[in-house]
CSV table of C-alpha atoms in Angstrom, one decimal:
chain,number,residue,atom,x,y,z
J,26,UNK,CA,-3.0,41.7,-26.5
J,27,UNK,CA,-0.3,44.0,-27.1
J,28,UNK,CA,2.0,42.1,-24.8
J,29,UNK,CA,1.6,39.0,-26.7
J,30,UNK,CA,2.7,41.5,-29.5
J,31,UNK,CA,5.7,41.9,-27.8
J,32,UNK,CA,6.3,38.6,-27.0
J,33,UNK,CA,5.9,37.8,-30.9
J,34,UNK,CA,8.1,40.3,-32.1
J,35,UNK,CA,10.9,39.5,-29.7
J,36,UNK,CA,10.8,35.9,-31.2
J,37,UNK,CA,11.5,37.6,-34.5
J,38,UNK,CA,14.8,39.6,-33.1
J,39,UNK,CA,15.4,36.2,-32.1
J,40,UNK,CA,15.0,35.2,-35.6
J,41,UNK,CA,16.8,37.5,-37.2
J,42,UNK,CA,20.1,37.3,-34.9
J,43,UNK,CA,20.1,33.6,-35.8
J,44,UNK,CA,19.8,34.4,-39.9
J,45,UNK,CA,22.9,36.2,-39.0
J,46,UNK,CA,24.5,33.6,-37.6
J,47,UNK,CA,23.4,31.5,-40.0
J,48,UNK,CA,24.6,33.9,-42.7
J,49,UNK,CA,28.5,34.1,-41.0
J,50,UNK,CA,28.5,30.7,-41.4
J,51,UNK,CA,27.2,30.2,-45.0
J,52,UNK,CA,28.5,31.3,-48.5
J,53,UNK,CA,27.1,32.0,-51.9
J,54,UNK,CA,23.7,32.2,-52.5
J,55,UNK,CA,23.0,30.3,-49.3
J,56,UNK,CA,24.5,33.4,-47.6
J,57,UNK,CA,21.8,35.5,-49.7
J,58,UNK,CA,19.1,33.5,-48.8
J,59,UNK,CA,19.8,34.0,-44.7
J,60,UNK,CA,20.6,37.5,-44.8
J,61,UNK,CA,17.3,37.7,-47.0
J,62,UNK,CA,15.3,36.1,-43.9
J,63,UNK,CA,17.3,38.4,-42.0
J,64,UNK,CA,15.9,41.5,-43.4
J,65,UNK,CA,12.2,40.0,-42.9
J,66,UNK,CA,12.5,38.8,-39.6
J,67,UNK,CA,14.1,42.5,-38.3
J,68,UNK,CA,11.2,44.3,-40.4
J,69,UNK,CA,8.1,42.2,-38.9
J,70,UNK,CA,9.8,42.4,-35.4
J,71,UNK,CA,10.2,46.2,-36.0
J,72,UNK,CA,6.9,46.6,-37.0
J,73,UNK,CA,5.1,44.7,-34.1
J,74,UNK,CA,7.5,46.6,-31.9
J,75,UNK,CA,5.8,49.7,-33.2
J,76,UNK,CA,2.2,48.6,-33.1
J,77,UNK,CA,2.8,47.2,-29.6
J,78,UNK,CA,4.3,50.4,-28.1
J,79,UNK,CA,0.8,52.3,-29.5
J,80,UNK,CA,-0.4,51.9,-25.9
J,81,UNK,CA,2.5,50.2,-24.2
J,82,UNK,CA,4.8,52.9,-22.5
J,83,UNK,CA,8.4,52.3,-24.8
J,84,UNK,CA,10.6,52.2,-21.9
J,85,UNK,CA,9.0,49.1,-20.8
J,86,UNK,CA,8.1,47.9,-24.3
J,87,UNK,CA,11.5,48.3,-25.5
J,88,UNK,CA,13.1,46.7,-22.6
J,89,UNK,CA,11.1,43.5,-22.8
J,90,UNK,CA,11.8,43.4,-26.4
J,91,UNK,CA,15.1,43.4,-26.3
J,92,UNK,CA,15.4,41.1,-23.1
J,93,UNK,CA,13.3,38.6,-25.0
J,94,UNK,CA,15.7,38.9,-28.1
J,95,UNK,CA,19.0,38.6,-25.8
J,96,UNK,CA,18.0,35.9,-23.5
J,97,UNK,CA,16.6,34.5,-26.9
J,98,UNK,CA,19.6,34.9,-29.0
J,99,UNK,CA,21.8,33.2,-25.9
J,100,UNK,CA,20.0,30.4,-26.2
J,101,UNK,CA,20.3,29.8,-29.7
J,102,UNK,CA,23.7,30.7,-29.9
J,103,UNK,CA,24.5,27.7,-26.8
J,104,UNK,CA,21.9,25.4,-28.2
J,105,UNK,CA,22.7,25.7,-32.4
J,106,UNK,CA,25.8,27.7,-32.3
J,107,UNK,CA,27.6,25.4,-29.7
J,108,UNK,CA,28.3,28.7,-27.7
J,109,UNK,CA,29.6,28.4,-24.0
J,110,UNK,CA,27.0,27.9,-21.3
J,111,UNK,CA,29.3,28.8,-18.6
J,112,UNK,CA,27.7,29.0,-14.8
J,113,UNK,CA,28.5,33.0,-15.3
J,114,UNK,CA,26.6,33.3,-18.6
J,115,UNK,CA,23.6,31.3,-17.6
J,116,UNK,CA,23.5,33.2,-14.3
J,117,UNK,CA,23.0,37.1,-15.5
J,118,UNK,CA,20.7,35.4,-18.8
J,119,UNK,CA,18.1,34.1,-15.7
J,120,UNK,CA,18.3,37.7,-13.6
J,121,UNK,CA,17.7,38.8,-17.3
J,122,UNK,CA,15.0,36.7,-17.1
J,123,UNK,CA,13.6,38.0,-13.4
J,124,UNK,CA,13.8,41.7,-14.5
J,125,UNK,CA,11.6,40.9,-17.8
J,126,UNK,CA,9.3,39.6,-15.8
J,127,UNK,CA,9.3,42.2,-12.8
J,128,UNK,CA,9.1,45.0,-15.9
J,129,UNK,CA,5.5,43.3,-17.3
J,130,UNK,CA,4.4,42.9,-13.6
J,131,UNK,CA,5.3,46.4,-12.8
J,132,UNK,CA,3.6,47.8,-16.0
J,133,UNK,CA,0.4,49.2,-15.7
């Protein structure tokens, strides 16, 4: 359960790196609005890191929290931001990918 926890809450850092985005890009109360979902998104991934790492170990909790945001936030940012998708970029996001994995199969 707690690993679906994790998986959850990395969809919110997700979230809230796209808000910011989102928010760069906006102005006035549009800007508001998106640094508003920003601050919800962190908190609710914060907090699900914390309930997941109750009996995760946080090494390996932290790790595949943050690889899920960053291999996350890539993708959004090539998909909705029009960022790059070089054969470089792409490469190191799927060994990201591979060492996510490897952490949750190595976890006990």
């Amino acid at each position: 359960m707690n690993w679906i926890i994790i998986i959850i809450a990395g969809l919110f850092e997700i979230a809230f790196a796209a808000c910011l985005g989102k928010a760069k890009e906006a102005t006035g109360n549009l800007a508001l609005y998106w640094y508003a979902g920003f601050l919800l998104c962190l908190t609710i991934s914060m907090v699900l890191l914390v309930k997941a790492t109750q009996t995760l170990p946080i090494g390996t909790a932290y790790a595949v929290w943050t690889g899920i945001g960053a291999v996350g936030t890539v993708l959004v940012g090539i998909i909705f931001f029009k960022e790059p998708a070089d054969f470089w970029r792409l490469f190191f996001i799927t060994t990201l990918i591979a060492s996510i994995i490897g952490l949750k199969i190595a976890s006990h």
